[in-house]
PDB file of N, CA and C in Angstrom:
ATOM      1  N   MET C   1     110.087  76.806 105.002  1.00 41.00           N
ATOM      2  CA  MET C   1     108.644  76.965 104.893  1.00 41.00           C
ATOM      3  C   MET C   1     107.993  76.243 106.059  1.00 41.00           C
ATOM      4  N   SER C   2     107.049  76.877 106.721  1.00 46.00           N
ATOM      5  CA  SER C   2     106.356  76.263 107.848  1.00 46.00           C
ATOM      6  C   SER C   2     105.126  75.519 107.353  1.00 46.00           C
ATOM      7  N   ALA C   3     104.470  74.801 108.262  1.00 48.00           N
ATOM      8  CA  ALA C   3     103.246  74.085 107.907  1.00 48.00           C
ATOM      9  C   ALA C   3     102.157  75.056 107.488  1.00 48.00           C
ATOM     10  N   ALA C   4     102.231  76.303 107.989  1.00 57.00           N
ATOM     11  CA  ALA C   4     101.228  77.310 107.658  1.00 57.00           C
ATOM     12  C   ALA C   4     101.500  77.962 106.314  1.00 57.00           C
ATOM     13  N   GLY C   5     102.642  77.695 105.715  1.00 64.00           N
ATOM     14  CA  GLY C   5     102.983  78.295 104.432  1.00 64.00           C
ATOM     15  C   GLY C   5     104.358  78.905 104.501  1.00 64.00           C
ATOM     16  N   PRO C   6     104.746  79.597 103.441  1.00 80.00           N
ATOM     17  CA  PRO C   6     106.085  80.191 103.399  1.00 80.00           C
ATOM     18  C   PRO C   6     106.277  81.216 104.516  1.00 80.00           C
ATOM     19  N   ALA C   7     107.494  81.275 105.019  1.00 87.00           N
ATOM     20  CA  ALA C   7     107.830  82.233 106.066  1.00 87.00           C
ATOM     21  C   ALA C   7     108.372  83.515 105.441  1.00 87.00           C
ATOM     22  N   VAL C   8     108.281  84.600 106.187  1.00 92.00           N
ATOM     23  CA  VAL C   8     108.878  85.859 105.765  1.00 92.00           C
ATOM     24  C   VAL C   8     110.395  85.671 105.820  1.00 92.00           C
ATOM     25  N   PRO C   9     111.086  85.927 104.711  1.00 92.00           N
ATOM     26  CA  PRO C   9     112.547  85.762 104.727  1.00 92.00           C
ATOM     27  C   PRO C   9     113.200  86.634 105.797  1.00 92.00           C
ATOM     28  N   ALA C  10     114.173  86.067 106.499  1.00 90.00           N
ATOM     29  CA  ALA C  10     114.845  86.774 107.587  1.00 90.00           C
ATOM     30  C   ALA C  10     116.047  87.577 107.107  1.00 90.00           C
ATOM     31  N   GLY C  11     116.477  87.341 105.893  1.00 91.00           N
ATOM     32  CA  GLY C  11     117.651  88.034 105.382  1.00 91.00           C
ATOM     33  C   GLY C  11     117.451  88.448 103.942  1.00 91.00           C
ATOM     34  N   PRO C  12     118.487  89.018 103.346  1.00 91.00           N
ATOM     35  CA  PRO C  12     118.397  89.478 101.965  1.00 91.00           C
ATOM     36  C   PRO C  12     117.995  88.345 101.016  1.00 91.00           C
ATOM     37  N   GLY C  13     117.141  88.674 100.063  1.00 91.00           N
ATOM     38  CA  GLY C  13     116.673  87.682  99.109  1.00 91.00           C
ATOM     39  C   GLY C  13     117.606  87.541  97.921  1.00 91.00           C
ATOM     40  N   GLU C  14     117.915  86.312  97.606  1.00 89.00           N
ATOM     41  CA  GLU C  14     118.714  86.013  96.420  1.00 89.00           C
ATOM     42  C   GLU C  14     117.836  85.407  95.333  1.00 89.00           C
ATOM     43  N   ALA C  15     116.642  84.963  95.729  1.00 89.00           N
ATOM     44  CA  ALA C  15     115.661  84.389  94.810  1.00 89.00           C
ATOM     45  C   ALA C  15     114.277  84.665  95.382  1.00 89.00           C
ATOM     46  N   PRO C  16     113.237  84.634  94.555  1.00 90.00           N
ATOM     47  CA  PRO C  16     111.893  84.888  95.083  1.00 90.00           C
ATOM     48  C   PRO C  16     111.486  83.823  96.095  1.00 90.00           C
ATOM     49  N   PRO C  17     110.831  84.235  97.186  1.00 90.00           N
ATOM     50  CA  PRO C  17     110.279  83.246  98.112  1.00 90.00           C
ATOM     51  C   PRO C  17     109.278  82.368  97.353  1.00 90.00           C
ATOM     52  N   ARG C  18     109.264  81.097  97.666  1.00 88.00           N
ATOM     53  CA  ARG C  18     108.381  80.167  96.955  1.00 88.00           C
ATOM     54  C   ARG C  18     107.210  79.767  97.831  1.00 88.00           C
ATOM     55  N   GLY C  19     106.140  79.369  97.184  1.00 88.00           N
ATOM     56  CA  GLY C  19     104.977  78.863  97.887  1.00 88.00           C
ATOM     57  C   GLY C  19     103.765  79.740  97.699  1.00 88.00           C
ATOM     58  N   PHE C  20     102.655  79.246  98.164  1.00 91.00           N
ATOM     59  CA  PHE C  20     101.383  79.950  98.045  1.00 91.00           C
ATOM     60  C   PHE C  20     100.922  80.406  99.415  1.00 91.00           C
ATOM     61  N   VAL C  21     100.450  81.629  99.490  1.00 93.00           N
ATOM     62  CA  VAL C  21      99.833  82.165 100.701  1.00 93.00           C
ATOM     63  C   VAL C  21      98.521  82.796 100.262  1.00 93.00           C
ATOM     64  N   PRO C  22      97.382  82.348 100.807  1.00 94.00           N
ATOM     65  CA  PRO C  22      96.109  82.959 100.417  1.00 94.00           C
ATOM     66  C   PRO C  22      96.060  84.422 100.831  1.00 94.00           C
ATOM     67  N   ARG C  23      95.180  85.162 100.189  1.00 94.00           N
ATOM     68  CA  ARG C  23      95.050  86.604 100.431  1.00 94.00           C
ATOM     69  C   ARG C  23      94.929  86.913 101.916  1.00 94.00           C
ATOM     70  N   ALA C  24      94.089  86.165 102.634  1.00 94.00           N
ATOM     71  CA  ALA C  24      93.911  86.429 104.072  1.00 94.00           C
ATOM     72  C   ALA C  24      95.222  86.215 104.822  1.00 94.00           C
ATOM     73  N   GLY C  25      95.980  85.214 104.442  1.00 95.00           N
ATOM     74  CA  GLY C  25      97.273  84.958 105.070  1.00 95.00           C
ATOM     75  C   GLY C  25      98.263  86.073 104.785  1.00 95.00           C
ATOM     76  N   GLN C  26      98.233  86.581 103.566  1.00 96.00           N
ATOM     77  CA  GLN C  26      99.113  87.687 103.207  1.00 96.00           C
ATOM     78  C   GLN C  26      98.747  88.942 104.001  1.00 96.00           C
ATOM     79  N   ALA C  27      97.457  89.188 104.180  1.00 95.00           N
ATOM     80  CA  ALA C  27      97.018  90.334 104.982  1.00 95.00           C
ATOM     81  C   ALA C  27      97.501  90.179 106.428  1.00 95.00           C
ATOM     82  N   GLU C  28      97.472  88.959 106.966  1.00 95.00           N
ATOM     83  CA  GLU C  28      97.950  88.701 108.326  1.00 95.00           C
ATOM     84  C   GLU C  28      99.458  88.924 108.433  1.00 95.00           C
ATOM     85  N   ILE C  29     100.195  88.489 107.429  1.00 96.00           N
ATOM     86  CA  ILE C  29     101.647  88.689 107.422  1.00 96.00           C
ATOM     87  C   ILE C  29     101.965  90.179 107.431  1.00 96.00           C
ATOM     88  N   LEU C  30     101.300  90.934 106.567  1.00 96.00           N
ATOM     89  CA  LEU C  30     101.546  92.383 106.523  1.00 96.00           C
ATOM     90  C   LEU C  30     101.138  93.048 107.833  1.00 96.00           C
ATOM     91  N   ALA C  31     100.003  92.646 108.389  1.00 94.00           N
ATOM     92  CA  ALA C  31      99.563  93.209 109.669  1.00 94.00           C
ATOM     93  C   ALA C  31     100.585  92.895 110.759  1.00 94.00           C
ATOM     94  N   GLY C  32     101.151  91.716 110.724  1.00 95.00           N
ATOM     95  CA  GLY C  32     102.135  91.323 111.731  1.00 95.00           C
ATOM     96  C   GLY C  32     103.390  92.183 111.681  1.00 95.00           C
ATOM     97  N   VAL C  33     103.922  92.422 110.482  1.00 96.00           N
ATOM     98  CA  VAL C  33     105.146  93.225 110.394  1.00 96.00           C
ATOM     99  C   VAL C  33     104.869  94.708 110.630  1.00 96.00           C
ATOM    100  N   LEU C  34     103.599  95.109 110.487  1.00 97.00           N
ATOM    101  CA  LEU C  34     103.229  96.510 110.728  1.00 97.00           C
ATOM    102  C   LEU C  34     102.667  96.732 112.128  1.00 97.00           C
ATOM    103  N   ALA C  35     102.610  95.697 112.950  1.00 96.00           N
ATOM    104  CA  ALA C  35     102.058  95.806 114.305  1.00 96.00           C
ATOM    105  C   ALA C  35     102.772  96.909 115.082  1.00 96.00           C
ATOM    106  N   GLY C  36     101.987  97.720 115.760  1.00 96.00           N
ATOM    107  CA  GLY C  36     102.542  98.799 116.573  1.00 96.00           C
ATOM    108  C   GLY C  36     102.731 100.100 115.802  1.00 96.00           C
ATOM    109  N   ILE C  37     102.505 100.068 114.497  1.00 95.00           N
ATOM    110  CA  ILE C  37     102.612 101.277 113.675  1.00 95.00           C
ATOM    111  C   ILE C  37     101.206 101.793 113.431  1.00 95.00           C
ATOM    112  N   GLU C  38     100.969 103.061 113.738  1.00 97.00           N
ATOM    113  CA  GLU C  38      99.652 103.640 113.524  1.00 97.00           C
ATOM    114  C   GLU C  38      99.369 103.707 112.029  1.00 97.00           C
ATOM    115  N   LEU C  39      98.237 103.127 111.631  1.00 96.00           N
ATOM    116  CA  LEU C  39      97.831 103.135 110.232  1.00 96.00           C
ATOM    117  C   LEU C  39      96.527 103.897 110.079  1.00 96.00           C
ATOM    118  N   GLY C  40      96.463 104.695 109.040  1.00 97.00           N
ATOM    119  CA  GLY C  40      95.240 105.411 108.714  1.00 97.00           C
ATOM    120  C   GLY C  40      94.383 104.592 107.764  1.00 97.00           C
ATOM    121  N   THR C  41      93.259 105.145 107.393  1.00 98.00           N
ATOM    122  CA  THR C  41      92.333 104.476 106.487  1.00 98.00           C
ATOM    123  C   THR C  41      93.004 104.132 105.163  1.00 98.00           C
ATOM    124  N   TRP C  42      93.745 105.083 104.603  1.00 97.00           N
ATOM    125  CA  TRP C  42      94.424 104.834 103.334  1.00 97.00           C
ATOM    126  C   TRP C  42      95.496 103.755 103.502  1.00 97.00           C
ATOM    127  N   ASP C  43      96.239 103.817 104.595  1.00 96.00           N
ATOM    128  CA  ASP C  43      97.261 102.807 104.861  1.00 96.00           C
ATOM    129  C   ASP C  43      96.647 101.409 104.865  1.00 96.00           C
ATOM    130  N   ARG C  44      95.543 101.239 105.582  1.00 95.00           N
ATOM    131  CA  ARG C  44      94.878  99.932 105.671  1.00 95.00           C
ATOM    132  C   ARG C  44      94.357  99.487 104.305  1.00 95.00           C
ATOM    133  N   ARG C  45      93.889 100.440 103.521  1.00 96.00           N
ATOM    134  CA  ARG C  45      93.417 100.119 102.172  1.00 96.00           C
ATOM    135  C   ARG C  45      94.575  99.582 101.319  1.00 96.00           C
ATOM    136  N   ILE C  46      95.726 100.197 101.432  1.00 96.00           N
ATOM    137  CA  ILE C  46      96.893  99.742 100.671  1.00 96.00           C
ATOM    138  C   ILE C  46      97.352  98.371 101.147  1.00 96.00           C
ATOM    139  N   VAL C  47      97.312  98.112 102.452  1.00 95.00           N
ATOM    140  CA  VAL C  47      97.666  96.787 102.974  1.00 95.00           C
ATOM    141  C   VAL C  47      96.745  95.733 102.357  1.00 95.00           C
ATOM    142  N   GLU C  48      95.462  95.994 102.316  1.00 95.00           N
ATOM    143  CA  GLU C  48      94.513  95.044 101.724  1.00 95.00           C
ATOM    144  C   GLU C  48      94.779  94.862 100.235  1.00 95.00           C
ATOM    145  N   TRP C  49      95.111  95.928  99.546  1.00 96.00           N
ATOM    146  CA  TRP C  49      95.437  95.858  98.121  1.00 96.00           C
ATOM    147  C   TRP C  49      96.688  95.011  97.907  1.00 96.00           C
ATOM    148  N   MET C  50      97.717  95.285  98.708  1.00 96.00           N
ATOM    149  CA  MET C  50      98.968  94.533  98.584  1.00 96.00           C
ATOM    150  C   MET C  50      98.757  93.048  98.892  1.00 96.00           C
ATOM    151  N   ALA C  51      97.820  92.733  99.767  1.00 96.00           N
ATOM    152  CA  ALA C  51      97.556  91.342 100.122  1.00 96.00           C
ATOM    153  C   ALA C  51      97.050  90.541  98.924  1.00 96.00           C
ATOM    154  N   GLY C  52      96.657  91.218  97.867  1.00 95.00           N
ATOM    155  CA  GLY C  52      96.216  90.546  96.654  1.00 95.00           C
ATOM    156  C   GLY C  52      97.342  90.315  95.660  1.00 95.00           C
ATOM    157  N   TRP C  53      98.529  90.807  95.965  1.00 96.00           N
ATOM    158  CA  TRP C  53      99.681  90.599  95.083  1.00 96.00           C
ATOM    159  C   TRP C  53     100.146  89.153  95.192  1.00 96.00           C
ATOM    160  N   ASP C  54     101.105  88.783  94.354  1.00 95.00           N
ATOM    161  CA  ASP C  54     101.639  87.428  94.437  1.00 95.00           C
ATOM    162  C   ASP C  54     102.412  87.273  95.751  1.00 95.00           C
ATOM    163  N   ALA C  55     102.424  86.045  96.258  1.00 95.00           N
ATOM    164  CA  ALA C  55     103.027  85.776  97.568  1.00 95.00           C
ATOM    165  C   ALA C  55     104.501  86.153  97.622  1.00 95.00           C
ATOM    166  N   SER C  56     105.241  85.918  96.547  1.00 95.00           N
ATOM    167  CA  SER C  56     106.675  86.225  96.588  1.00 95.00           C
ATOM    168  C   SER C  56     106.915  87.718  96.787  1.00 95.00           C
ATOM    169  N   THR C  57     106.074  88.557  96.216  1.00 95.00           N
ATOM    170  CA  THR C  57     106.223  90.002  96.396  1.00 95.00           C
ATOM    171  C   THR C  57     105.842  90.413  97.808  1.00 95.00           C
ATOM    172  N   VAL C  58     104.724  89.910  98.308  1.00 96.00           N
ATOM    173  CA  VAL C  58     104.272  90.258  99.661  1.00 96.00           C
ATOM    174  C   VAL C  58     105.304  89.801 100.701  1.00 96.00           C
ATOM    175  N   LEU C  59     105.825  88.593 100.553  1.00 96.00           N
ATOM    176  CA  LEU C  59     106.820  88.095 101.505  1.00 96.00           C
ATOM    177  C   LEU C  59     108.100  88.922 101.453  1.00 96.00           C
ATOM    178  N   THR C  60     108.489  89.358 100.275  1.00 96.00           N
ATOM    179  CA  THR C  60     109.686  90.192 100.148  1.00 96.00           C
ATOM    180  C   THR C  60     109.478  91.548 100.802  1.00 96.00           C
ATOM    181  N   VAL C  61     108.345  92.194 100.550  1.00 96.00           N
ATOM    182  CA  VAL C  61     108.053  93.495 101.163  1.00 96.00           C
ATOM    183  C   VAL C  61     107.968  93.345 102.683  1.00 96.00           C
ATOM    184  N   ALA C  62     107.315  92.286 103.157  1.00 97.00           N
ATOM    185  CA  ALA C  62     107.226  92.050 104.602  1.00 97.00           C
ATOM    186  C   ALA C  62     108.621  91.861 105.196  1.00 97.00           C
ATOM    187  N   SER C  63     109.493  91.183 104.471  1.00 96.00           N
ATOM    188  CA  SER C  63     110.865  90.990 104.933  1.00 96.00           C
ATOM    189  C   SER C  63     111.589  92.325 105.058  1.00 96.00           C
ATOM    190  N   TRP C  64     111.417  93.197 104.072  1.00 96.00           N
ATOM    191  CA  TRP C  64     112.047  94.531 104.148  1.00 96.00           C
ATOM    192  C   TRP C  64     111.586  95.276 105.392  1.00 96.00           C
ATOM    193  N   ILE C  65     110.270  95.259 105.635  1.00 95.00           N
ATOM    194  CA  ILE C  65     109.719  95.984 106.788  1.00 95.00           C
ATOM    195  C   ILE C  65     110.274  95.401 108.081  1.00 95.00           C
ATOM    196  N   ALA C  66     110.246  94.071 108.198  1.00 95.00           N
ATOM    197  CA  ALA C  66     110.726  93.422 109.426  1.00 95.00           C
ATOM    198  C   ALA C  66     112.210  93.707 109.659  1.00 95.00           C
ATOM    199  N   ARG C  67     113.017  93.634 108.598  1.00 95.00           N
ATOM    200  CA  ARG C  67     114.453  93.874 108.755  1.00 95.00           C
ATOM    201  C   ARG C  67     114.745  95.338 109.049  1.00 95.00           C
ATOM    202  N   ALA C  68     113.978  96.256 108.458  1.00 94.00           N
ATOM    203  CA  ALA C  68     114.168  97.681 108.743  1.00 94.00           C
ATOM    204  C   ALA C  68     113.819  97.987 110.201  1.00 94.00           C
ATOM    205  N   ARG C  69     112.758  97.381 110.690  1.00 93.00           N
ATOM    206  CA  ARG C  69     112.377  97.595 112.097  1.00 93.00           C
ATOM    207  C   ARG C  69     113.418  97.016 113.035  1.00 93.00           C
ATOM    208  N   ALA C  70     113.943  95.844 112.685  1.00 92.00           N
ATOM    209  CA  ALA C  70     114.973  95.209 113.532  1.00 92.00           C
ATOM    210  C   ALA C  70     116.262  96.018 113.559  1.00 92.00           C
ATOM    211  N   ALA C  71     116.559  96.688 112.447  1.00 91.00           N
ATOM    212  CA  ALA C  71     117.782  97.490 112.359  1.00 91.00           C
ATOM    213  C   ALA C  71     117.689  98.741 113.234  1.00 91.00           C
ATOM    214  N   GLY C  72     116.475  99.197 113.510  1.00 88.00           N
ATOM    215  CA  GLY C  72     116.278 100.347 114.366  1.00 88.00           C
ATOM    216  C   GLY C  72     116.308 101.656 113.596  1.00 88.00           C
ATOM    217  N   PRO C  73     116.049 102.743 114.298  1.00 83.00           N
ATOM    218  CA  PRO C  73     115.988 104.058 113.662  1.00 83.00           C
ATOM    219  C   PRO C  73     117.351 104.472 113.087  1.00 83.00           C
ATOM    220  N   GLY C  74     117.285 105.177 111.986  1.00 75.00           N
ATOM    221  CA  GLY C  74     118.499 105.730 111.406  1.00 75.00           C
ATOM    222  C   GLY C  74     119.363 104.723 110.680  1.00 75.00           C
ATOM    223  N   ARG C  75     118.858 103.543 110.447  1.00 63.00           N
ATOM    224  CA  ARG C  75     119.656 102.510 109.756  1.00 63.00           C
ATOM    225  C   ARG C  75     119.180 102.355 108.361  1.00 63.00           C
TER     226      ARG C  75
END
């Protein structure tokens, strides 16, 4: 966990990520892992909605996105 709050897990989760991330921080985390991906109005609305979920869920979803992008196409 960093001084700014819990980090996005870099590998498979064996337990829920712990800690608190405020809604704005969760929106920033999701925006960061989605950077470079064209988002429409509905996409952005869903990102904002997801930012209101519990931090452990948002961090897990962000981890999936980051790891899928790192794995590259077709993985």
